[in-house]
Coordinates of N, CA and C in Angstrom, one line a residue:
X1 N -144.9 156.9 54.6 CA -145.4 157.7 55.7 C -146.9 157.5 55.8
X2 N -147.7 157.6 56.5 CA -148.8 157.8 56.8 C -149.6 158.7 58.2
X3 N -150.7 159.5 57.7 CA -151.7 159.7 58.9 C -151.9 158.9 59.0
X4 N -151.8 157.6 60.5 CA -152.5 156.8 60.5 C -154.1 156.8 61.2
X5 N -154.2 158.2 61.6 CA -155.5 157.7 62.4 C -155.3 157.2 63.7
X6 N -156.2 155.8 64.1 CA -156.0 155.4 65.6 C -156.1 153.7 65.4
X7 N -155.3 153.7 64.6 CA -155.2 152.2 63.9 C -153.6 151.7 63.2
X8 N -153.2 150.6 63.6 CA -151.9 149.8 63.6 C -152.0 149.9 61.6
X9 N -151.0 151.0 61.2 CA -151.1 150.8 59.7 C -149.8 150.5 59.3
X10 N -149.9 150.1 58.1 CA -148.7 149.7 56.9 C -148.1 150.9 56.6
X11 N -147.0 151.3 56.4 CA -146.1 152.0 55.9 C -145.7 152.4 54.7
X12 N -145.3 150.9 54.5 CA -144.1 150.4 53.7 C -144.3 149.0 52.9
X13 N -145.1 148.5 51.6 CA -144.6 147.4 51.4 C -143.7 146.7 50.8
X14 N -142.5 146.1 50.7 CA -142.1 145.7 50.2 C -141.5 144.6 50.0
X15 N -140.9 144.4 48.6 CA -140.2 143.3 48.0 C -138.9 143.0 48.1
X16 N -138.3 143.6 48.3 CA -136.6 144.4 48.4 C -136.1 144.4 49.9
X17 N -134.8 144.2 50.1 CA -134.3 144.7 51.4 C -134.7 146.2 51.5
X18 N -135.0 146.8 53.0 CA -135.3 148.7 52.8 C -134.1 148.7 53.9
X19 N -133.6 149.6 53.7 CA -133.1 150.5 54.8 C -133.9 151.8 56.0
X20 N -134.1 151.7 57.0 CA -134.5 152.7 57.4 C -134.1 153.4 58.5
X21 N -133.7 155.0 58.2 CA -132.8 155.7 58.9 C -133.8 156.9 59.2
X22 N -134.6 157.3 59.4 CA -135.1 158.3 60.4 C -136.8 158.0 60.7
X23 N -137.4 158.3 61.4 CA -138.8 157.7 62.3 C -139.3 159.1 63.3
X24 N -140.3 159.9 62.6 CA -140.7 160.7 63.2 C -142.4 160.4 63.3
X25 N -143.1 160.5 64.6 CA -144.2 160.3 64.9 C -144.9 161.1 66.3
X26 N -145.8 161.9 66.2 CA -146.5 162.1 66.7 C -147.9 161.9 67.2
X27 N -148.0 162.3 68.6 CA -149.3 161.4 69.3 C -150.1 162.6 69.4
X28 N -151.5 162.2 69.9 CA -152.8 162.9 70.1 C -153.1 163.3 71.1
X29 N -154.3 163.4 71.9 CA -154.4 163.3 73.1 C -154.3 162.6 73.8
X30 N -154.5 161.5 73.9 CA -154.3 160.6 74.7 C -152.9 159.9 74.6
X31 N -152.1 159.4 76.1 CA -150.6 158.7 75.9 C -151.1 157.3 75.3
X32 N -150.1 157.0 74.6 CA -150.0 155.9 74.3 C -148.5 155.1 73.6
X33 N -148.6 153.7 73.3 CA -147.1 153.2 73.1 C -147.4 153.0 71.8
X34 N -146.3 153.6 71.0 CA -145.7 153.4 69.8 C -144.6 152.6 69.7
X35 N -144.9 151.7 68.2 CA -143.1 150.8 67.8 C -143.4 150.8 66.5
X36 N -142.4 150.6 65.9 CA -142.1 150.5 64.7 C -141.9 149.0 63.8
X37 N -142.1 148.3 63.9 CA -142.1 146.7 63.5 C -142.1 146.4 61.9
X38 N -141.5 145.3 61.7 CA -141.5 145.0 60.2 C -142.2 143.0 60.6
X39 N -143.1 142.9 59.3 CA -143.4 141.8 59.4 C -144.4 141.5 57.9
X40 N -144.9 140.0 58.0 CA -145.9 140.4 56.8 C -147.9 140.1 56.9
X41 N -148.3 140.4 56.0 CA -149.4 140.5 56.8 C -149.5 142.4 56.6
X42 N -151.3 142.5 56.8 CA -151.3 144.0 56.3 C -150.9 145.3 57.7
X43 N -150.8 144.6 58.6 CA -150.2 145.6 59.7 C -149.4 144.6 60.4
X44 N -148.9 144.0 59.4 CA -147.1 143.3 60.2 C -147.4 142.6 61.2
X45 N -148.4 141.6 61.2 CA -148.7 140.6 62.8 C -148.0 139.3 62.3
X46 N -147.6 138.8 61.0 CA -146.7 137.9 61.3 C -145.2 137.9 61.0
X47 N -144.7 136.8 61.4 CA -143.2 137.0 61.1 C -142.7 138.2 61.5
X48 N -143.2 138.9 62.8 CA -142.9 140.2 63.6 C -141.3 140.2 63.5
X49 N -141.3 141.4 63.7 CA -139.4 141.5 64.2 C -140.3 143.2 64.3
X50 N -139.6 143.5 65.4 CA -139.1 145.1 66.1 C -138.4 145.6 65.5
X51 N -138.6 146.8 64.6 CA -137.5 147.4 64.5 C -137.3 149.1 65.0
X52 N -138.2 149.6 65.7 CA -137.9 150.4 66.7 C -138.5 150.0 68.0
X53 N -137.9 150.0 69.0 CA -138.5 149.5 70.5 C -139.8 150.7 70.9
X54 N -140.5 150.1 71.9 CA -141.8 150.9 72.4 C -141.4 152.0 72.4
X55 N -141.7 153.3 71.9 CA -141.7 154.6 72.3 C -143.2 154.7 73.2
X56 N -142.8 155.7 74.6 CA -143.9 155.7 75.2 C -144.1 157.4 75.4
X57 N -145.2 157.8 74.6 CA -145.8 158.4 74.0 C -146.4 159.1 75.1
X58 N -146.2 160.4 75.6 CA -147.6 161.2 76.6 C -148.4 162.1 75.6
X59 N -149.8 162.3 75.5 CA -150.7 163.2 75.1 C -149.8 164.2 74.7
X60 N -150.4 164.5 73.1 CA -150.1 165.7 72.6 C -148.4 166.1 72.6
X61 N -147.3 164.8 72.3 CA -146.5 164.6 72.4 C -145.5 164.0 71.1
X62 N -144.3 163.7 70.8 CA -144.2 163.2 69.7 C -142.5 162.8 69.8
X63 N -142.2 162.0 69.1 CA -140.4 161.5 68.8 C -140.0 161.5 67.3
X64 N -138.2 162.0 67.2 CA -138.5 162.3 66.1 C -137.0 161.2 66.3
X65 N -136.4 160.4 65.6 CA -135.6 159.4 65.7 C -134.3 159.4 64.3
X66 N -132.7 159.7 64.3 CA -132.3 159.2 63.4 C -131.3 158.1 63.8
X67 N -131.8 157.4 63.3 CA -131.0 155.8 63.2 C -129.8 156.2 62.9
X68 N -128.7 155.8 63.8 CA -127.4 156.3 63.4 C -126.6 155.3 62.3
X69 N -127.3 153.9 62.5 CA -127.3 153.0 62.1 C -128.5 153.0 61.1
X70 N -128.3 152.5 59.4 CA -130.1 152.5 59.3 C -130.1 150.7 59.4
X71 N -131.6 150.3 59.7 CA -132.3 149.2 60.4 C -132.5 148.5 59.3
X72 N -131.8 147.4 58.7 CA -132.5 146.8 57.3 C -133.8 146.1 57.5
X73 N -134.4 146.1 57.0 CA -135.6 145.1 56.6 C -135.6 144.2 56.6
X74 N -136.3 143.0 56.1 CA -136.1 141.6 55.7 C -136.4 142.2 54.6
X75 N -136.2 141.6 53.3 CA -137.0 141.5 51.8 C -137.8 140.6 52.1
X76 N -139.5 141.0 51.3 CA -140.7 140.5 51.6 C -141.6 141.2 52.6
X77 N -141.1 141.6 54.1 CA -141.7 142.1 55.2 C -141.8 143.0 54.9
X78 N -143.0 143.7 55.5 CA -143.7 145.3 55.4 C -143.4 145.8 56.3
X79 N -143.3 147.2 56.8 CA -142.9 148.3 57.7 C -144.5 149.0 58.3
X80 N -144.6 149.0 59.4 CA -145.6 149.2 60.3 C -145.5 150.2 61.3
X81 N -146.5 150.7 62.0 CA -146.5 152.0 62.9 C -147.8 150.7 63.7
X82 N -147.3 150.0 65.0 CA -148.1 149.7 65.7 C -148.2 150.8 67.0
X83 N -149.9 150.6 67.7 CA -150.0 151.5 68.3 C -150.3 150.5 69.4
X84 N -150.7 151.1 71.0 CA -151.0 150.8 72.0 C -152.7 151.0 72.1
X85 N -152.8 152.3 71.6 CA -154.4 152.5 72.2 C -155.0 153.1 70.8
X86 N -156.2 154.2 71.0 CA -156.9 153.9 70.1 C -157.2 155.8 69.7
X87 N -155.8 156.3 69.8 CA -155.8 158.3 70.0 C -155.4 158.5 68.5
X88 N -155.6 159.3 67.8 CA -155.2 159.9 66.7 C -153.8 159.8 66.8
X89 N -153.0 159.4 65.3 CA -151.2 159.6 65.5 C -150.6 159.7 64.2
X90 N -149.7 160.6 63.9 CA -148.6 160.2 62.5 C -148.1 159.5 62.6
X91 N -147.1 158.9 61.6 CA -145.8 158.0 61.5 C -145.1 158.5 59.9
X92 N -144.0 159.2 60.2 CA -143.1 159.0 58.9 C -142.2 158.3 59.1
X93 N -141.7 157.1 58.3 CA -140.6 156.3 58.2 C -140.2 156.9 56.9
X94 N -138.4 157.0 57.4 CA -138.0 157.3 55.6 C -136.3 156.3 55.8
X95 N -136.3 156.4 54.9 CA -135.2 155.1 54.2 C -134.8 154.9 53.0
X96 N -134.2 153.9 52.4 CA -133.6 153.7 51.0 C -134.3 152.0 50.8
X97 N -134.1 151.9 49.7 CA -134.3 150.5 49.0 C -132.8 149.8 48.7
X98 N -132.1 148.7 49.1 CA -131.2 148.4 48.5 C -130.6 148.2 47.1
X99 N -129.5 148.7 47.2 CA -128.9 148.8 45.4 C -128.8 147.8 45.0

């Protein structure tokens, strides 16, 4: 999880396949687009893959998400909260680690 502030942060690093089954995040004042992405690199810009599509976000607003399905990871790729603009925002990702 993280307060990220108003900056594209890391979540999640890992080594392991993750599973991830719920994604709650809240925005600030200002709208803006949230996604959820796994990749590597410290805020997930390479070897991108999507693993929640754009949530579009209005001021003072927020999504709370359970994967009915949970989303595996790659092993190696980190888990990320990219943002659109530059507004104050949370991100909890929660999930399992493969057995």
């Amino acid at each position: 999880s993280s307060d990220a502030g108003t900056v594209d942060v890391q979540c999640r690093a890992t080594a392991t396949e993750l599973y991830i089954s719920y994604v709650l995040i809240s925005n600030g004042a200002t709208a803006q687009n949230v996604r959820i992405i796994s990749g590597t690199g410290s805020t997930c810009g390479t070897s991108t893959t999507v693993v929640v599509p754009t949530l579009f976000l209005e001021a003072k607003s927020g999504a709370s998400l359970h994967l009915g399905m949970p989303y595996k990871v790659t092993a190696g790729h980190n888990v990320c909260c990219d943002v659109s603009g530059t507004t104050a925002y949370s991100c909890l990702i929660q999930g399992y680690v493969a057995p």
